[in-house]
Short mmCIF file of C-alpha atoms (C1' of nucleotides) in Angstrom, two decimals:
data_model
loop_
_atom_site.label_atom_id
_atom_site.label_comp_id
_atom_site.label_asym_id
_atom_site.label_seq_id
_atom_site.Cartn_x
_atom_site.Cartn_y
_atom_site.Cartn_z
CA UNK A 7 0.00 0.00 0.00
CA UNK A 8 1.49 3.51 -0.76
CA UNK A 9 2.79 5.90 1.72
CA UNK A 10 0.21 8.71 0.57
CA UNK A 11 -3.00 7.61 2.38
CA UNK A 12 -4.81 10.63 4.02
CA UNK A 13 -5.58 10.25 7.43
CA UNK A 14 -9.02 11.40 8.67
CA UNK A 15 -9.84 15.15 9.59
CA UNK A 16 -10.86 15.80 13.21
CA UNK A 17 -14.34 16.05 12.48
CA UNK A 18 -14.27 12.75 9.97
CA UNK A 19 -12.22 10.95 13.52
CA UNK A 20 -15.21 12.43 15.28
CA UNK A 21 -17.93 10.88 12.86
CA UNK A 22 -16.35 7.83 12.43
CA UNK A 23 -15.72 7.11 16.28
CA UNK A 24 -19.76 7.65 17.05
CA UNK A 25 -20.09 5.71 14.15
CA UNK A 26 -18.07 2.45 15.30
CA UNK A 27 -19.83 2.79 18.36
CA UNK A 28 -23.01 2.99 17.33
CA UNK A 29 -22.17 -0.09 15.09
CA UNK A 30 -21.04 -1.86 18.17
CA UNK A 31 -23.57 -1.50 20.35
CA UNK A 32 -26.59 -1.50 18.76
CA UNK A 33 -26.45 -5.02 17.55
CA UNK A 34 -25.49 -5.78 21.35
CA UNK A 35 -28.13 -4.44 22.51
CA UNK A 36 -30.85 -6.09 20.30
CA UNK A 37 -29.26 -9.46 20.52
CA UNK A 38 -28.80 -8.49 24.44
CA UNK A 39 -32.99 -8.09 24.63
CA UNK A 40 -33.83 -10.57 22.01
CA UNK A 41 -31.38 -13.46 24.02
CA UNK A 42 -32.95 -11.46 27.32
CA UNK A 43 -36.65 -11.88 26.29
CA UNK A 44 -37.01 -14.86 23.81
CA UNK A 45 -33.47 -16.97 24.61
CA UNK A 46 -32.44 -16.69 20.54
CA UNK A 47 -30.11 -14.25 18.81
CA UNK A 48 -31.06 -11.53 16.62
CA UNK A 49 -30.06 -13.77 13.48
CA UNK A 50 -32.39 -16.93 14.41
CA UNK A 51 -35.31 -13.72 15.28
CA UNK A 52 -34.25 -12.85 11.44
CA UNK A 53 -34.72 -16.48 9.96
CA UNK A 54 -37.94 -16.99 12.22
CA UNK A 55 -39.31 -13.77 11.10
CA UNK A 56 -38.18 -14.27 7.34
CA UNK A 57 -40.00 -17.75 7.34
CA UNK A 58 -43.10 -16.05 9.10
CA UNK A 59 -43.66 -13.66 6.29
CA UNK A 60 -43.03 -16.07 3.22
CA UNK A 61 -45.77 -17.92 1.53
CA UNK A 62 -46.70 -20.62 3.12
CA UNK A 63 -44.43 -19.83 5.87
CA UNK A 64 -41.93 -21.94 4.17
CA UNK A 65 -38.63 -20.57 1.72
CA UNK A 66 -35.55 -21.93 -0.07
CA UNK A 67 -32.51 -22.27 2.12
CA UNK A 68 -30.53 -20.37 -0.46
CA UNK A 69 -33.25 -17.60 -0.60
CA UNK A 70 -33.63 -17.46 3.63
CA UNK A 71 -29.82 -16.96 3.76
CA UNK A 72 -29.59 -13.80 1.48
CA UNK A 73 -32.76 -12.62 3.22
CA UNK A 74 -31.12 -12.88 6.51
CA UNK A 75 -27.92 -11.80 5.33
CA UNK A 76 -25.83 -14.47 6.29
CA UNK A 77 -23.90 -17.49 4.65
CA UNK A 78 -25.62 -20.70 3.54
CA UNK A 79 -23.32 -22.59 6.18
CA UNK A 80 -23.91 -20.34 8.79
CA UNK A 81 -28.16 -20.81 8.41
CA UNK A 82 -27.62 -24.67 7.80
CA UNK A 83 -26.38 -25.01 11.08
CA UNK A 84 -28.85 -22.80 12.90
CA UNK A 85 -31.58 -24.01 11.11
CA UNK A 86 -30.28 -27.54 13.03
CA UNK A 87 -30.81 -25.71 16.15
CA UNK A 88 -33.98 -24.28 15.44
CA UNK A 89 -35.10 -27.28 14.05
CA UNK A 90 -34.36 -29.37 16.67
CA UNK A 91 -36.55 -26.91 19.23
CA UNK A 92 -39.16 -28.00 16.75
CA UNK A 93 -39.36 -24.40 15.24
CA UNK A 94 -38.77 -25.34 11.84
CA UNK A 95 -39.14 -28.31 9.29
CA UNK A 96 -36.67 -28.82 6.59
CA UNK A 97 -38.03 -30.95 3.57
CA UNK A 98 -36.59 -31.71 0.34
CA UNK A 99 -37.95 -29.36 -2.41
CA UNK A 100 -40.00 -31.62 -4.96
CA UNK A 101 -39.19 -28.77 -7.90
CA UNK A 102 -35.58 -29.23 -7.18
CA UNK A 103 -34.19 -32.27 -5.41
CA UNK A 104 -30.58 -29.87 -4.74
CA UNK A 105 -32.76 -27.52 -2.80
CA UNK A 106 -34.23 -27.49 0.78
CA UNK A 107 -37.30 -26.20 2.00
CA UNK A 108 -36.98 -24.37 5.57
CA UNK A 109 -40.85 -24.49 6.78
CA UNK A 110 -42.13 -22.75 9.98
CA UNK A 111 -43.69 -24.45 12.33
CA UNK A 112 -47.07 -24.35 14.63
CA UNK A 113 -44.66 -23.79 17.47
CA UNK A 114 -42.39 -21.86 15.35
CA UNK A 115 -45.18 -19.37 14.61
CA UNK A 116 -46.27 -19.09 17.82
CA UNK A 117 -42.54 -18.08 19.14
CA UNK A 118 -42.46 -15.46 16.56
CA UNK A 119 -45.83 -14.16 17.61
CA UNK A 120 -44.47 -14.13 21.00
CA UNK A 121 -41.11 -12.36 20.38
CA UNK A 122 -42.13 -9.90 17.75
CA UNK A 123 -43.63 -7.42 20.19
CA UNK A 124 -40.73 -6.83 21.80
CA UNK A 125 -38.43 -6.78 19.64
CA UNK A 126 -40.09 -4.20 17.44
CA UNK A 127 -40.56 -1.99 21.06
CA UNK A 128 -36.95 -1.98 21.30
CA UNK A 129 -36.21 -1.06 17.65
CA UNK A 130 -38.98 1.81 17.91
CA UNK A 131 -37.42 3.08 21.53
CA UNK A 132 -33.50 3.50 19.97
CA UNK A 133 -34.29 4.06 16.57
CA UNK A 134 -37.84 5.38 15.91
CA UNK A 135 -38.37 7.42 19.13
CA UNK A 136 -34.63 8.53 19.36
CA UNK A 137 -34.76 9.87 15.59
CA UNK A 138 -37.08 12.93 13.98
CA UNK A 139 -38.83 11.78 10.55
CA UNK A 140 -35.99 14.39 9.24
CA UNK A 141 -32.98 12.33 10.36
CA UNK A 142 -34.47 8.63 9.64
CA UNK A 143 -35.00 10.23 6.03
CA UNK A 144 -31.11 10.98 6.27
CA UNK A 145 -30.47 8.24 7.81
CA UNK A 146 -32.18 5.81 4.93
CA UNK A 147 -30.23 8.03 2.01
CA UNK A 148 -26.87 7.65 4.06
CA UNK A 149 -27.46 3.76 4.55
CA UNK A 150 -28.22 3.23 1.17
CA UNK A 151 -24.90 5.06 0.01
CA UNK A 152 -22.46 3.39 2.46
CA UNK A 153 -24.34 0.09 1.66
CA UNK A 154 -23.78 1.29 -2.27
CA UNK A 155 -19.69 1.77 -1.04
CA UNK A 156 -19.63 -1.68 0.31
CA UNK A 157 -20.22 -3.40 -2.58
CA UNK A 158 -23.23 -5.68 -3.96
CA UNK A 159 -22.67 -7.71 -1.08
CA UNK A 160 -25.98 -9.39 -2.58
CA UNK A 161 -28.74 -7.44 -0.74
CA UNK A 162 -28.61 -5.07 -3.72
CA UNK A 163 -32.23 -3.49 -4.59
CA UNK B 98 -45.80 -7.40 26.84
CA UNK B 99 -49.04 -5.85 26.07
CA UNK B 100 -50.61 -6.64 23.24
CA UNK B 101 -50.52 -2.89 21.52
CA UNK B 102 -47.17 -2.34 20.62
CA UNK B 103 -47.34 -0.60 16.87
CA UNK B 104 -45.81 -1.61 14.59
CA UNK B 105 -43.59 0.10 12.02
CA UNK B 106 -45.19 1.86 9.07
CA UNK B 107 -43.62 1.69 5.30
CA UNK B 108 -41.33 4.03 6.23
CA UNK B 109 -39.86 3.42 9.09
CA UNK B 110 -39.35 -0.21 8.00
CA UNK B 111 -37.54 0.98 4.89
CA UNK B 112 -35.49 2.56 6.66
CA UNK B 113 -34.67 0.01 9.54
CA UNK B 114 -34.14 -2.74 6.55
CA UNK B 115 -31.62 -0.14 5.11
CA UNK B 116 -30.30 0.20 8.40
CA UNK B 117 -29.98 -3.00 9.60
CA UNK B 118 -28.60 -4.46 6.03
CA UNK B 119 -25.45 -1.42 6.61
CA UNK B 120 -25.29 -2.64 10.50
CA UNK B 121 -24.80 -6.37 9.47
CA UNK B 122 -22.28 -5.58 6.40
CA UNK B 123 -20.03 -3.05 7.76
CA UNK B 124 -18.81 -4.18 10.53
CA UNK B 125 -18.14 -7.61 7.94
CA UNK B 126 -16.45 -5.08 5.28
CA UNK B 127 -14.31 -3.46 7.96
CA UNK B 128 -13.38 -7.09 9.58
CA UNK B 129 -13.03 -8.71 5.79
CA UNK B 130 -10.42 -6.00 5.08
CA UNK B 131 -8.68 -6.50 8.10
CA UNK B 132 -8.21 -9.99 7.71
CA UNK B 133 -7.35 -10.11 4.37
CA UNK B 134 -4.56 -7.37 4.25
CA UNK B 135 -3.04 -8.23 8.28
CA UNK B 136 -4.83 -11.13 9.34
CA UNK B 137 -6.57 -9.25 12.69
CA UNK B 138 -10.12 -8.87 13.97
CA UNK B 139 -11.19 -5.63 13.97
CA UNK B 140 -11.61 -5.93 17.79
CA UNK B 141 -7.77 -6.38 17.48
CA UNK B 142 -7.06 -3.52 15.77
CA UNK B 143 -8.72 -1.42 18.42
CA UNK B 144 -6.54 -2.29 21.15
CA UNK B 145 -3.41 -1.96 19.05
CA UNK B 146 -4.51 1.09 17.82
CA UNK B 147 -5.46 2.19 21.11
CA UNK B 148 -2.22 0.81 22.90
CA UNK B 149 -0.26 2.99 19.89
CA UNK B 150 -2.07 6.10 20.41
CA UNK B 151 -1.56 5.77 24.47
CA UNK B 152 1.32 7.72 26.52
CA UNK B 153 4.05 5.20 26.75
CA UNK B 154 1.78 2.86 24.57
CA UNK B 155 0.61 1.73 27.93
CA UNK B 156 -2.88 1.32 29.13
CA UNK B 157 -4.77 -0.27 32.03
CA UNK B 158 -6.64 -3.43 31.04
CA UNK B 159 -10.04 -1.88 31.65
CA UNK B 160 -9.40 1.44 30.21
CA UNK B 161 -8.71 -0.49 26.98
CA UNK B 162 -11.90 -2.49 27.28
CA UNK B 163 -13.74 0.73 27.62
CA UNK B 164 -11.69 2.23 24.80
CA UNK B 165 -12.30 -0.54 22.45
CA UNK B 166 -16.17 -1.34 23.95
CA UNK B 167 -15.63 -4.79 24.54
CA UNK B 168 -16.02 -6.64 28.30
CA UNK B 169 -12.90 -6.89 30.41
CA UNK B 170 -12.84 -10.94 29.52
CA UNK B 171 -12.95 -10.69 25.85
CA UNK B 172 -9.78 -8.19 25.96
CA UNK B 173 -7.98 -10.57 28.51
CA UNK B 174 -8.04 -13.61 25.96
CA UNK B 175 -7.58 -11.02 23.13
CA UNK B 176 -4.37 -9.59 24.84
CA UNK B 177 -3.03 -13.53 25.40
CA UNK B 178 -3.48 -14.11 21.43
CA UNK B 179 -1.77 -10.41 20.89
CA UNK B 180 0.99 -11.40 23.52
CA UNK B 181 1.76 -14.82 21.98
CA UNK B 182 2.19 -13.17 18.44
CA UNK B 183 4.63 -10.44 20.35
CA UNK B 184 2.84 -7.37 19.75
CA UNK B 185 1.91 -6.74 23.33
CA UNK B 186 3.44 -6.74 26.84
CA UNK B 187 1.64 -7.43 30.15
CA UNK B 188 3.20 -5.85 33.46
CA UNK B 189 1.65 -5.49 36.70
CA UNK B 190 0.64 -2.04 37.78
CA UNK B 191 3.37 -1.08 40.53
CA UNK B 192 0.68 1.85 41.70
CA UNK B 193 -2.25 -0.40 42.05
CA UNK B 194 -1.61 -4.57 41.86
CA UNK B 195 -5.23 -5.23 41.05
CA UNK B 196 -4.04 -3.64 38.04
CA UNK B 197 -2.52 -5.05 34.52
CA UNK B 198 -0.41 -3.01 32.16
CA UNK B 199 -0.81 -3.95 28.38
CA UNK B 200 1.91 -2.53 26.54
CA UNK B 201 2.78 -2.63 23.03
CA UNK B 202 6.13 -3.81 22.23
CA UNK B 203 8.11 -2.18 19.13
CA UNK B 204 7.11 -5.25 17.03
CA UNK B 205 3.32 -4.58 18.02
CA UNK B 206 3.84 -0.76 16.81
CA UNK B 207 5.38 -1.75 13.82
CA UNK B 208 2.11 -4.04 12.89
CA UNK B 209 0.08 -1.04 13.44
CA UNK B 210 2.08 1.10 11.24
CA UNK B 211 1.40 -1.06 8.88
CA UNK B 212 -1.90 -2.17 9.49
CA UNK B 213 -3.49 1.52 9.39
CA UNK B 214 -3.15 2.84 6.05
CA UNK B 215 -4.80 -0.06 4.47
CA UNK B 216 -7.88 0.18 7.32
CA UNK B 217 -8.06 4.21 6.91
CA UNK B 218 -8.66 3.44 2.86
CA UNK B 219 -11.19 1.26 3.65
CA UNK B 220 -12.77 3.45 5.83
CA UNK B 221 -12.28 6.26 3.85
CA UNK B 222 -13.81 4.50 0.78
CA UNK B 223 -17.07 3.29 2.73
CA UNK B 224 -17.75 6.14 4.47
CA UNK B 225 -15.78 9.74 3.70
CA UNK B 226 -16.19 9.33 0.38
CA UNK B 227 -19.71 7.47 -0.04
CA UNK B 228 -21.16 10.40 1.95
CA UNK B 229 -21.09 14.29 1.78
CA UNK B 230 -19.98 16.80 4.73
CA UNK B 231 -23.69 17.55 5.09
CA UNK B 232 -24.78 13.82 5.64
CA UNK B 233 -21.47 12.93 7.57
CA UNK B 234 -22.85 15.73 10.04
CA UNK B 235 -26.26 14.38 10.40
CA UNK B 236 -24.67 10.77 10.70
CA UNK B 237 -23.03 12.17 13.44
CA UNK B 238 -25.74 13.49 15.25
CA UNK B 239 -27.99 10.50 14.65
CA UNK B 240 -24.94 8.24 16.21
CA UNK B 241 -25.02 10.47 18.95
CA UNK B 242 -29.20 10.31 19.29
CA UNK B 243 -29.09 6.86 19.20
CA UNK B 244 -25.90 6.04 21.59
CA UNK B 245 -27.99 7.72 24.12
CA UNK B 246 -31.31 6.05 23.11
CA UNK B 247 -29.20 2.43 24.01
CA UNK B 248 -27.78 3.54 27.10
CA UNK B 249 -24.65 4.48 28.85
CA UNK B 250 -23.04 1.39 27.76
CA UNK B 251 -20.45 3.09 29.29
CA UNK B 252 -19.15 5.05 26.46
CA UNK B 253 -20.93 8.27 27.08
CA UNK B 254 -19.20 11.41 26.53
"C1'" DA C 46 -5.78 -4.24 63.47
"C1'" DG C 47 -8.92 -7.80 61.62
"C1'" DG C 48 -12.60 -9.37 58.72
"C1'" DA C 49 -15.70 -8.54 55.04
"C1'" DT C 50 -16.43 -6.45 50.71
"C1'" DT C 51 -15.26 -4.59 46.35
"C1'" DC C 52 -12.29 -4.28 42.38
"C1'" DA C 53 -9.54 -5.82 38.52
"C1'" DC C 54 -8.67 -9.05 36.32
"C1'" DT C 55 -7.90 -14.43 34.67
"C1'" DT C 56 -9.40 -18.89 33.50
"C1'" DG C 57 -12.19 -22.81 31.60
"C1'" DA C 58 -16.23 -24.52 29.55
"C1'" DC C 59 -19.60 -23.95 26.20
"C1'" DG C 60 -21.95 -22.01 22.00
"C1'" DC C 61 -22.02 -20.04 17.63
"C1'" DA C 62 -19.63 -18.55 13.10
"C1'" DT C 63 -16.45 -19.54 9.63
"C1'" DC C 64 -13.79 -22.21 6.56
"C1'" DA C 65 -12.63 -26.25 4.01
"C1'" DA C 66 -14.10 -30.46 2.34
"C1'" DG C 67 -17.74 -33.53 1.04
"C1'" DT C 68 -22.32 -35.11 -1.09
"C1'" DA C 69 -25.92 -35.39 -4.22
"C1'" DA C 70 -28.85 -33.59 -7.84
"C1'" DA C 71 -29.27 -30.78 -12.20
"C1'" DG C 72 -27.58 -29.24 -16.48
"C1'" DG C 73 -24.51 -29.27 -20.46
"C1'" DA C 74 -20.97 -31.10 -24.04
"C1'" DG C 75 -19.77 -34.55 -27.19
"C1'" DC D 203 -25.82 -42.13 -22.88
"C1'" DT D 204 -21.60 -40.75 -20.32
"C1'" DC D 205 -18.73 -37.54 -18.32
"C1'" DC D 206 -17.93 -33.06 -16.44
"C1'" DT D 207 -19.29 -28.95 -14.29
"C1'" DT D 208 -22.24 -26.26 -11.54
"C1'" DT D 209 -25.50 -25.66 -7.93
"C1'" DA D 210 -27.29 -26.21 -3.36
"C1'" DC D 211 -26.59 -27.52 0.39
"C1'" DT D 212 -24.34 -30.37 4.80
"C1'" DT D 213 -20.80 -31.57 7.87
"C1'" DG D 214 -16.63 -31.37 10.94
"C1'" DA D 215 -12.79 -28.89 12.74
"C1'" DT D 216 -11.13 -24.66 14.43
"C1'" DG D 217 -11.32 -20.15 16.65
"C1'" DC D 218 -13.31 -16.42 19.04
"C1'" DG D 219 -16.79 -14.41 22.50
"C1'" DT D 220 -19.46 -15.01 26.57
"C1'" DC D 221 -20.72 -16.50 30.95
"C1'" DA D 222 -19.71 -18.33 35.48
"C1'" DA D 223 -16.42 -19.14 38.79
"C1'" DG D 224 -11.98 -18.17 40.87
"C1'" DT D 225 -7.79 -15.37 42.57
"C1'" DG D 226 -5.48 -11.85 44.80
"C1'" DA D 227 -5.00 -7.02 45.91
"C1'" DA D 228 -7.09 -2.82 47.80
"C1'" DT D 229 -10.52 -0.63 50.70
"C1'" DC D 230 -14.01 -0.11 54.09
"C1'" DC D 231 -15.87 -0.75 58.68
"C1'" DT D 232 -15.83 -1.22 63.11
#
DNA sequence: AGGATTCACTTGACGCATCAAGTAAAGGAG
DNA sequence: CTCCTTTACTTGATGCGTCAAGTGAATCCT
């Protein structure tokens, strides 16, 4: 890497420093109520509440994992977990014998139903509540840039 | 919980989706980056970079877990990994012996040195330059907004 | 001064994520 | 029809983070 790479201004340090920590703690703190409230992490609340809204409550493993934003690895082996609480049935899809269907469950639906409240209460109290229309406009334009910067990680609209 | 939380309307969900897709993938850019170009966490490269900026390079264990906002275990094991590489020192505190020292040894300064241009493109190319001084000042404030909104986590200025 | 409490870590066990390798079905080339 | 490649996962090993328990030093309270 060249020697000529510009450090950051004191006001970019300052940005970027409530920025990390923002980035840092706000996951915490949803997976901190979600494991508080419901015992699962905020990924498993993702794949529960992807499944929940799909038709037929069931989806593609390959389609849940972009959904949820995480490798197909990574939601094989929690779909295991959640499957063995008896949240979630995998079958093999009859269009495609490569593919697996990840189906929601009775019980599975009823955990969502449970957890959802919650969750959403603490989303609306440090995001929603904390926030004027104004800034969660901002907000939306700058998360759509940086998430532009990133790349096409896959969750590209 | 009650039954009447409300939910989010279109907008607000928009926005939390953008939100939350930018909180899951850039924390995984920055880390990606990192591990790719110097093979550390970015949890590592806090404390190094925190060590490096430090008087004498020396910090107490817990002001570094503050520093880099992680718990006072996850920096212990952290500093073990960074000691058996060499890039870090622990001495006892001769003012207090509850105390540890972490100090970063030349060879530990010289990864940082290295490290740091690399991370401050990356940074640079996600953020600085993906937004403009207008939106960087509004990110700013929203960090702030919703830092306090979470809690004093502890890092509360 | 002596005993209890608090503080500042450290350690070990356990859980989840990642990575590399493996499996099986679908699709394509000759 | 056979072989090869691609796709869509699954599995096992490894590593890091967290939680609970432990250690020893400092401080507080008679």
């Amino acid at each position: 890497m060249g020697e000529e790479t510009p450090w950051l201004d004191e006001e970019e340090q300052q940005t970027w420093l409530a920025m990390v920590s923002m980035f840092v703690r706000l996951p915490a703190a949803l997976d901190a109520q979600l494991q508080r409230d419901s015992g699962i992490s905020h990924f498993e609340y993702q794949v529960l509440a992807g499944l929940s809204m799909a038709p037929g409550r069931t989806m593609r493993m390959s389609e849940l994992a972009e959904f949820a934003e995480g490798s197909l690895s990574r939601l094989s082996h929690t779909t295991s977990r959640l499957a063995k609480k008896g949240w979630v049935r995998r079958a093999p899809d009859p269009q495609d014998g490569r593919s697996t269907l990840a189906c929601l469950t009775d019980a599975g639906w009823a955990k969502v139903v449970e957890t959802a409240p919650g969750h959403v209460a603490e989303v609306r109290r440090v995001f929603v509540e904390a926030l004027t229309a104004t800034q969660r406009r901002q907000l939306r334009e700058i998360a759509t840039r940086v998430n532009g910067a990133i790349g096409p990680g896959k969750a590209c609209s």
